[in-house]
Coordinates of C-alpha atoms and ligand atoms in Angstrom, one line a residue:
M1 CA 94.1 169.9 95.5
S2 CA 96.3 167.3 93.7
K3 CA 96.5 163.9 95.5
T4 CA 100.2 162.8 96.2
K5 CA 100.7 159.3 94.8
I6 CA 101.9 156.9 97.5
L7 CA 104.8 155.0 96.0
N8 CA 105.1 151.3 96.6
V9 CA 108.5 149.8 97.5
G10 CA 109.3 149.0 93.9
E11 CA 108.6 152.5 92.8
I12 CA 110.7 153.9 95.6
E13 CA 113.5 151.6 94.5
T14 CA 113.2 152.8 90.9
Q15 CA 113.5 156.4 92.0
K16 CA 116.5 155.6 94.2
Q17 CA 118.3 153.7 91.4
K18 CA 117.6 156.5 88.9
Y19 CA 119.0 159.0 91.3
I20 CA 122.3 157.0 91.7
I21 CA 122.5 156.5 87.9
E22 CA 122.2 160.3 87.4
K23 CA 124.8 160.9 90.1
L24 CA 127.3 158.5 88.5
R25 CA 126.5 159.9 85.0
K26 CA 127.6 163.4 86.2
E27 CA 130.8 162.0 87.7
F28 CA 131.6 160.1 84.5
E29 CA 130.9 163.2 82.4
N30 CA 133.3 165.2 84.5
K31 CA 135.9 162.5 84.2
Y32 CA 135.4 162.4 80.5
K33 CA 136.0 166.2 80.2
E34 CA 139.3 165.7 82.0
T35 CA 140.5 162.6 80.1
N36 CA 138.5 162.9 76.8
K37 CA 138.3 159.1 77.1
K38 CA 135.0 157.3 77.7
K39 CA 134.9 154.3 80.0
T40 CA 134.0 151.1 78.1
F41 CA 132.0 148.1 79.1
H42 CA 131.3 144.6 77.8
V43 CA 128.4 142.2 78.8
E44 CA 128.8 138.5 78.4
T45 CA 125.6 136.6 78.7
F46 CA 125.2 132.8 79.2
G47 CA 122.0 130.8 79.3
C48 CA 118.3 131.4 78.5
Q49 CA 116.1 134.2 77.1
M50 CA 115.5 135.4 80.7
N51 CA 119.2 136.1 81.0
F52 CA 119.4 137.9 77.7
R53 CA 116.5 140.1 78.8
D54 CA 118.3 140.9 82.1
S55 CA 121.4 141.7 80.1
E56 CA 119.4 144.3 78.1
K57 CA 118.7 145.9 81.4
I58 CA 122.3 145.8 82.5
T59 CA 123.4 147.3 79.2
G60 CA 120.7 150.0 79.6
I61 CA 122.0 151.0 83.1
L62 CA 125.7 151.0 82.1
T63 CA 125.0 153.1 79.0
Q64 CA 122.9 155.6 81.0
I65 CA 125.8 155.9 83.5
G66 CA 128.0 156.9 80.6
Y67 CA 129.9 153.7 79.8
E68 CA 130.4 152.9 76.1
E69 CA 129.7 149.3 74.9
V70 CA 132.6 147.4 73.3
D71 CA 132.7 144.0 71.7
T72 CA 135.8 142.8 73.6
E73 CA 136.5 141.9 77.2
E74 CA 139.4 144.3 77.1
A75 CA 137.1 146.9 78.6
D76 CA 137.0 149.1 81.8
F77 CA 133.9 147.2 83.1
V78 CA 133.3 143.6 82.2
I79 CA 130.2 141.7 83.5
Y80 CA 129.3 138.0 83.2
N81 CA 125.6 137.3 83.4
T82 CA 125.8 133.6 84.3
C83 CA 123.7 130.4 83.9
T84 CA 123.9 127.4 86.2
V85 CA 121.4 125.0 84.6
R86 CA 124.2 122.4 84.1
E87 CA 127.3 121.9 86.2
N88 CA 129.6 122.4 83.2
A89 CA 128.1 125.9 82.7
N90 CA 129.9 126.8 85.9
N91 CA 133.3 125.4 84.7
K92 CA 133.0 127.5 81.6
V93 CA 132.7 130.7 83.7
Y94 CA 135.7 129.7 86.0
G95 CA 137.8 129.2 82.9
R96 CA 136.9 132.6 81.5
L97 CA 137.5 134.3 84.8
G98 CA 141.1 133.2 84.7
Y99 CA 141.5 135.2 81.5
L100 CA 139.8 138.2 83.0
G101 CA 142.2 138.0 85.9
K102 CA 145.1 138.4 83.5
L103 CA 143.5 141.4 81.8
K104 CA 143.1 143.1 85.2
K105 CA 146.8 142.8 85.9
E106 CA 147.3 145.0 82.8
N107 CA 144.4 147.3 83.7
P108 CA 144.2 147.5 87.5
D109 CA 141.3 150.0 87.3
M110 CA 139.2 147.5 85.4
I111 CA 136.0 146.4 87.2
I112 CA 134.9 142.8 86.9
A113 CA 131.3 141.9 87.9
I114 CA 129.4 138.6 87.9
C115 CA 125.7 138.1 88.3
G116 CA 123.0 135.7 87.3
C117 CA 121.9 132.2 88.4
M118 CA 125.3 130.9 89.2
M119 CA 125.8 133.5 91.9
Q120 CA 122.6 132.3 93.7
V121 CA 124.5 129.1 94.6
P122 CA 126.3 129.8 98.0
E123 CA 129.2 127.3 97.3
V124 CA 130.0 129.1 94.1
V125 CA 130.2 132.5 95.8
E126 CA 132.5 131.1 98.4
K127 CA 134.8 129.7 95.6
I128 CA 134.8 133.1 93.9
K129 CA 135.7 134.9 97.1
K130 CA 138.6 132.5 97.8
S131 CA 140.0 131.8 94.3
Y132 CA 139.0 134.8 92.2
R133 CA 139.7 137.7 94.6
F134 CA 140.1 140.1 91.7
V135 CA 136.3 140.0 91.1
D136 CA 134.8 143.3 92.2
I137 CA 131.1 142.9 92.2
I138 CA 128.9 139.8 92.8
F139 CA 125.2 139.9 92.7
G140 CA 122.3 137.6 91.7
T141 CA 119.1 137.3 89.7
H142 CA 116.9 139.1 92.2
N143 CA 118.7 142.5 92.2
I144 CA 119.8 143.3 88.6
Y145 CA 118.1 146.7 89.2
K146 CA 120.7 147.5 91.9
L147 CA 123.7 147.5 89.5
A148 CA 124.3 151.3 89.6
E149 CA 124.2 151.3 93.4
L150 CA 126.7 148.4 93.5
I151 CA 129.1 150.2 91.1
E152 CA 128.9 153.3 93.3
L153 CA 129.7 151.2 96.4
R154 CA 132.7 149.5 94.6
L155 CA 134.1 152.8 93.4
Y156 CA 133.9 154.4 96.9
S157 CA 134.9 151.3 99.0
K158 CA 137.5 149.9 96.6
R159 CA 136.6 146.5 98.0
M160 CA 134.8 143.5 96.7
V161 CA 131.0 144.1 96.8
I162 CA 128.7 141.1 97.3
D163 CA 124.9 141.7 97.3
L164 CA 122.8 138.5 97.2
L165 CA 119.1 138.1 98.0
T166 CA 117.9 134.6 98.7
D167 CA 114.5 135.5 97.2
A168 CA 113.1 138.5 95.4
Q169 CA 111.5 141.1 97.5
M170 CA 110.0 143.3 94.8
I171 CA 109.6 143.8 91.1
V172 CA 111.5 147.0 90.1
E173 CA 110.1 148.6 86.9
N174 CA 111.0 151.3 84.5
L175 CA 114.8 151.2 84.7
P176 CA 116.9 151.8 81.6
S177 CA 117.2 148.9 79.1
E178 CA 119.0 148.7 75.7
R179 CA 117.1 146.4 73.4
K180 CA 119.2 144.1 71.1
Y181 CA 116.7 144.4 68.3
D182 CA 114.4 147.3 67.3
F183 CA 111.8 145.2 65.7
K184 CA 111.3 142.3 68.2
A185 CA 111.5 142.2 71.9
G186 CA 111.3 139.9 74.9
V187 CA 108.9 141.0 77.7
N188 CA 109.1 139.5 81.1
I189 CA 105.6 138.7 82.4
M190 CA 106.7 136.8 85.5
F191 CA 109.8 135.6 87.4
G192 CA 110.7 132.5 89.3
C193 CA 109.2 129.0 89.4
N194 CA 107.3 127.0 92.0
N195 CA 107.4 123.6 90.2
F196 CA 110.6 122.1 91.6
C197 CA 111.1 119.6 88.9
T198 CA 113.6 117.3 90.5
Y199 CA 116.4 117.8 88.0
C200 CA 116.1 121.6 87.8
I201 CA 118.1 124.2 89.7
V202 CA 115.9 127.2 88.5
P203 CA 113.5 127.4 91.5
Y204 CA 116.6 127.6 93.8
V205 CA 118.2 130.4 91.8
R206 CA 115.3 132.3 90.4
G207 CA 113.0 132.1 93.5
R208 CA 109.3 131.9 93.9
E209 CA 106.8 132.8 91.2
R210 CA 105.8 136.5 91.0
S211 CA 103.9 138.1 88.2
R212 CA 104.3 141.6 86.9
S213 CA 101.1 143.7 86.9
P214 CA 99.2 143.6 83.6
E215 CA 99.3 147.4 83.6
E216 CA 103.1 147.4 83.6
I217 CA 103.3 144.7 81.0
I218 CA 100.8 146.4 78.6
S219 CA 102.4 149.8 79.1
E220 CA 105.8 148.3 78.2
I221 CA 104.4 146.7 75.1
K222 CA 102.6 149.9 74.0
Q223 CA 106.0 151.7 74.4
L224 CA 107.7 149.0 72.3
A225 CA 105.0 149.3 69.6
N226 CA 105.6 153.0 69.6
D227 CA 109.2 152.3 69.1
G228 CA 108.5 150.2 66.0
V229 CA 108.6 146.7 67.6
V230 CA 106.2 144.4 65.6
E231 CA 106.9 141.0 67.4
I232 CA 107.0 140.3 71.1
M233 CA 108.0 137.2 73.1
L234 CA 106.3 137.0 76.5
L235 CA 108.8 135.4 78.9
G236 CA 108.5 133.4 82.1
Q237 CA 109.8 130.1 83.4
N238 CA 106.2 128.8 83.2
V239 CA 103.9 131.5 81.6
N240 CA 100.8 129.4 82.2
S241 CA 101.1 130.2 85.9
Y242 CA 100.9 133.9 85.2
G243 CA 98.9 136.0 87.5
K244 CA 98.3 133.7 90.4
N245 CA 100.0 136.0 93.0
L246 CA 98.5 139.3 91.8
D247 CA 96.2 141.2 94.1
Q248 CA 93.6 140.6 91.4
P249 CA 94.6 137.2 90.0
M250 CA 94.4 136.9 86.2
T251 CA 95.0 134.1 83.8
F252 CA 97.6 134.0 81.1
A253 CA 94.8 133.6 78.5
S254 CA 93.3 136.9 79.7
L255 CA 96.6 138.6 79.6
L256 CA 97.1 137.4 76.0
Q257 CA 93.8 138.9 75.0
R258 CA 94.9 142.3 76.4
V259 CA 98.2 142.1 74.7
E260 CA 96.4 141.2 71.4
R261 CA 94.7 144.6 71.6
V262 CA 97.9 146.6 71.5
E263 CA 98.1 148.3 68.2
G264 CA 101.3 148.0 66.2
I265 CA 102.2 144.6 67.6
E266 CA 101.6 142.1 64.7
R267 CA 103.0 138.9 66.3
I268 CA 102.9 137.4 69.8
R269 CA 105.1 134.5 71.0
F270 CA 105.5 133.2 74.5
M271 CA 107.7 130.7 76.4
T272 CA 107.9 128.5 78.3
S273 CA 104.6 126.6 78.8
N274 CA 104.5 123.7 81.2
P275 CA 102.0 121.0 80.0
M276 CA 100.7 120.7 83.6
D277 CA 98.6 123.9 83.4
L278 CA 98.1 124.7 79.8
S279 CA 94.4 125.5 79.9
D280 CA 91.5 125.1 77.4
D281 CA 91.1 128.8 77.7
L282 CA 94.6 129.4 76.4
I283 CA 94.0 127.0 73.5
E284 CA 90.8 128.9 72.6
V285 CA 92.6 132.3 72.8
M286 CA 95.4 130.9 70.5
K287 CA 92.8 129.5 68.1
N288 CA 90.9 132.8 67.8
S289 CA 93.9 135.1 67.7
S290 CA 95.2 136.8 64.6
K291 CA 98.5 137.7 66.2
I292 CA 99.6 134.7 68.4
C293 CA 102.1 132.7 66.3
N294 CA 101.2 129.1 65.5
H295 CA 104.3 127.7 67.3
L296 CA 104.2 126.3 70.8
H297 CA 107.3 125.1 72.8
L298 CA 105.9 122.4 75.1
P299 CA 108.6 120.6 77.0
I300 CA 107.7 117.0 77.8
Q301 CA 111.1 115.9 79.2
S302 CA 110.0 112.2 79.2
G303 CA 107.1 110.2 77.7
S304 CA 107.0 107.8 80.7
T305 CA 104.4 108.6 83.3
R306 CA 106.4 106.7 85.9
L307 CA 109.5 108.9 85.1
L308 CA 107.5 112.1 85.0
K309 CA 106.5 111.3 88.6
L310 CA 110.1 111.0 89.6
M311 CA 110.8 114.3 87.8
N312 CA 107.9 115.9 89.8
R313 CA 106.4 116.9 86.4
K314 CA 102.7 117.1 87.1
Y315 CA 101.2 115.5 84.0
T316 CA 101.1 112.1 82.4
K317 CA 101.9 110.6 79.0
E318 CA 98.2 110.4 78.3
S319 CA 97.4 114.0 79.5
Y320 CA 100.2 115.3 77.3
L321 CA 99.0 113.5 74.2
E322 CA 95.4 114.7 74.9
L323 CA 96.7 118.3 75.1
V324 CA 98.5 117.8 71.8
R325 CA 95.3 116.3 70.3
K326 CA 93.3 119.4 71.4
L327 CA 96.0 121.8 70.1
K328 CA 96.1 120.2 66.7
I329 CA 92.3 120.2 66.4
A330 CA 92.1 123.9 67.4
I331 CA 95.2 125.0 65.4
P332 CA 95.7 122.5 62.6
N333 CA 99.0 124.0 61.3
I334 CA 100.5 124.4 64.8
S335 CA 104.3 123.8 65.0
L336 CA 105.2 121.9 68.2
T337 CA 108.7 121.8 69.6
T338 CA 109.8 120.3 72.9
D339 CA 112.6 119.5 75.4
I340 CA 113.5 115.8 76.2
I341 CA 115.9 114.4 78.7
V342 CA 117.4 111.0 78.1
G343 CA 118.9 109.0 81.0
F344 CA 117.1 110.5 83.9
P345 CA 118.0 108.3 87.0
G346 CA 116.0 105.1 87.0
E347 CA 115.0 105.3 83.3
T348 CA 114.3 101.8 82.0
D349 CA 114.0 100.6 78.4
E350 CA 110.2 100.7 78.8
D351 CA 110.4 104.3 80.0
F352 CA 112.5 105.2 77.1
E353 CA 110.2 103.4 74.7
D354 CA 107.3 105.5 76.0
T355 CA 109.3 108.6 75.1
I356 CA 109.9 107.3 71.6
D357 CA 106.2 106.5 71.3
V358 CA 105.2 110.1 72.2
V359 CA 107.7 111.5 69.7
K360 CA 106.3 109.2 67.0
Q361 CA 102.7 110.2 67.9
V362 CA 103.3 114.0 68.1
G363 CA 105.7 114.5 65.2
F364 CA 107.5 117.4 66.8
D365 CA 109.0 119.9 64.3
S366 CA 112.2 120.0 66.4
A367 CA 113.3 119.2 69.9
F368 CA 116.0 120.3 72.4
T369 CA 117.4 117.0 73.5
F370 CA 119.7 116.5 76.5
I371 CA 121.5 113.6 78.2
Y372 CA 120.7 113.9 81.9
S373 CA 123.5 115.6 83.8
K374 CA 123.6 115.6 87.6
R375 CA 123.0 119.1 89.0
T376 CA 124.3 119.4 92.6
G377 CA 121.6 120.9 94.8
T378 CA 118.7 119.2 93.0
P379 CA 116.9 116.1 94.4
A380 CA 117.6 114.0 91.2
A381 CA 121.4 114.4 91.8
T382 CA 121.2 112.1 94.8
M383 CA 118.8 109.6 93.2
D384 CA 120.1 106.1 92.8
K385 CA 120.0 104.1 89.5
Q386 CA 122.0 106.7 87.6
V387 CA 121.9 105.5 84.0
P388 CA 125.4 104.5 82.5
N389 CA 126.8 106.8 79.8
E390 CA 126.9 104.1 77.1
V391 CA 123.2 103.4 77.6
C392 CA 122.4 107.2 77.5
N393 CA 124.4 107.6 74.3
I394 CA 122.6 104.7 72.5
R395 CA 119.2 106.1 73.6
F396 CA 120.2 109.6 72.6
D397 CA 121.1 108.5 69.1
H398 CA 117.9 106.6 68.8
L399 CA 115.9 109.5 70.0
L400 CA 117.5 112.0 67.5
K401 CA 116.8 109.5 64.6
T402 CA 113.2 109.1 65.7
I403 CA 112.7 112.9 66.0
R404 CA 114.1 113.4 62.5
E405 CA 112.0 110.6 61.0
S406 CA 108.7 111.6 62.7
S407 CA 108.9 115.4 62.3
K408 CA 106.9 116.6 59.4
D409 CA 109.4 116.1 56.6
S410 CA 106.7 116.7 54.1
D411 CA 106.5 120.3 53.0
G412 CA 103.0 120.3 54.4
G413 CA 101.9 121.9 51.2
E414 CA 103.8 125.1 52.0
I415 CA 106.1 124.9 48.9
N416 CA 105.2 127.6 46.4
S417 CA 102.9 129.2 49.0
I418 CA 103.4 132.8 50.0
Q419 CA 103.9 133.3 53.7
K420 CA 104.4 136.2 56.0
V421 CA 108.0 136.5 57.2
L422 CA 109.6 138.8 59.8
V423 CA 112.9 139.7 58.3
E424 CA 115.4 139.3 61.1
G425 CA 118.8 140.1 59.5
I426 CA 121.5 139.3 57.1
N427 CA 122.2 135.5 56.8
E428 CA 125.2 134.6 58.9
Q429 CA 126.5 132.0 56.4
N430 CA 125.8 133.9 53.2
P431 CA 125.7 137.7 53.4
E432 CA 123.9 137.9 50.0
L433 CA 120.9 136.4 51.7
L434 CA 118.5 137.7 54.3
T435 CA 117.0 135.5 57.0
G436 CA 113.5 135.7 58.2
R437 CA 111.1 133.8 60.5
L438 CA 107.7 132.3 59.7
T439 CA 105.0 132.4 62.4
N440 CA 105.6 128.7 63.0
N441 CA 109.2 129.7 64.0
M442 CA 110.9 128.2 61.0
L443 CA 113.6 130.2 59.3
V444 CA 113.6 131.3 55.6
H445 CA 116.6 132.5 53.6
F446 CA 116.0 134.6 50.5
K447 CA 117.5 137.4 48.4
G448 CA 116.5 141.0 49.4
E449 CA 117.5 144.5 50.4
N450 CA 118.7 145.3 53.9
H451 CA 116.1 147.9 54.4
L452 CA 113.6 145.1 54.7
I453 CA 115.1 144.0 58.0
G454 CA 112.5 144.4 60.8
K455 CA 109.6 144.3 58.4
I456 CA 107.0 141.5 57.9
I457 CA 106.9 140.8 54.2
P458 CA 105.4 138.1 51.9
V459 CA 107.9 135.5 50.8
K460 CA 107.3 132.6 48.5
L461 CA 108.7 129.3 49.9
I462 CA 110.5 127.5 47.1
E463 CA 112.4 124.7 48.9
K464 CA 112.3 123.0 52.3
K465 CA 115.5 121.9 54.0
R466 CA 115.9 120.1 57.3
F467 CA 115.5 123.0 59.6
Y468 CA 114.7 126.0 57.2
Y469 CA 113.2 127.0 53.9
M470 CA 114.7 128.7 50.9
G471 CA 112.4 131.4 49.5
E472 CA 112.1 134.4 47.2
I473 CA 110.3 137.7 47.3
P474 CA 107.4 137.4 44.8
N475 CA 107.6 139.6 41.6
Q476 CA 111.1 140.6 42.5
Ligands
LIG1 S1 109.1 124.2 85.3 FE1 110.5 122.7 86.1 S2 112.1 122.7 84.5 FE2 111.0 124.6 84.2 S3 112.1 126.1 85.4 FE3 110.5 125.3 86.7 S4 111.5 123.7 87.9 FE4 112.8 124.1 86.1

């Protein structure tokens, strides 16, 4: 006698959402038969790779319902997937909402939805409810999976629908998703963050850390490999903390070893790694892997141990440099990139000199650099000794110059070598060229046929520029 499978809450939710999607799809189909006009949608995504991955899920659900994607906000359904990492990100969205309000006057049946990190901030939702009453649906980061249900509610109630969870209650798997690329893909391995760096709003809007089961991750990657994907990016706010909340805890290093065994996947990337818990096991797995790319993004934020403490970053200048020393011994040609904040409250000249010293010692290939900006709702926003702008600007310029000077400007012997390149598309500046990516994440531009897009091919590097190479396909 066959055993009935007991569904967990996540699986029940998946079934429920699939049922609603199917119901709406039939309604849209009937409408289409009457009007011979498909409803259109447009997704606007702000922020990080986690948001872009969520937008692929939003696009998948809307497409399954029967909407058709268009590249303009003059659509029947427009959704903003927002970011709130910096205060001015909010202002950008308010500005754009004004324009959407005008469009809705011309198309009253238009549905406007907003989701993402910004909606997890209660003051923001109050402002939308008061000043942007034409918005139809508001939801957050924890219930992207509920989009179909919220659309149904809006269509029936004809009223603003707000559905916000303060923290995630479950991970809902196996809902539709439209991938942006068919040769590379982002795969969430975990959500949320428990680190509470004092300048960061993410833990308040993305909730507590929860990891996906390794089985779900591996089955998704196997499906991607079957679909022709050759490169995956494992995504998490801090991937090193993967697996801690699982019934059977598992390390990120062990997960990587399982991912490595998936046939068809040729390249593995991951972000973001917090230096506080990057383990020796992980370095060993990276060293012995034939698929993990030799690029690591390792945000340091500041080189001053005193400031790292104020940032609640749980490592020191010395431990960070020791980590880099180990990485370079294990993977000599590793490319290291980082994030650095200048002007964190209380930053002194000595603190800043420590940052410069780390940059000189490490020789980052590139870095995302930011002047500290207050983020209401974070502890740092109320700290005293905010650094004056003119001081921040001087330090910022000095930092950029130091990064430029200390990054490996030698060609590292790569010129005239033949390297494996994943061809990612037609060059945006020069359509006669293709653009591809080396395993160290550097871009290469070269002449080639469009059918090579999505393939990993050998390319000879002939010239190194600041942030990319020029290349040629050998014997072409
Ligand atoms: S590790 Fe720190 S900076 Fe990164 S998401 Fe978590 S709190 Fe923010």
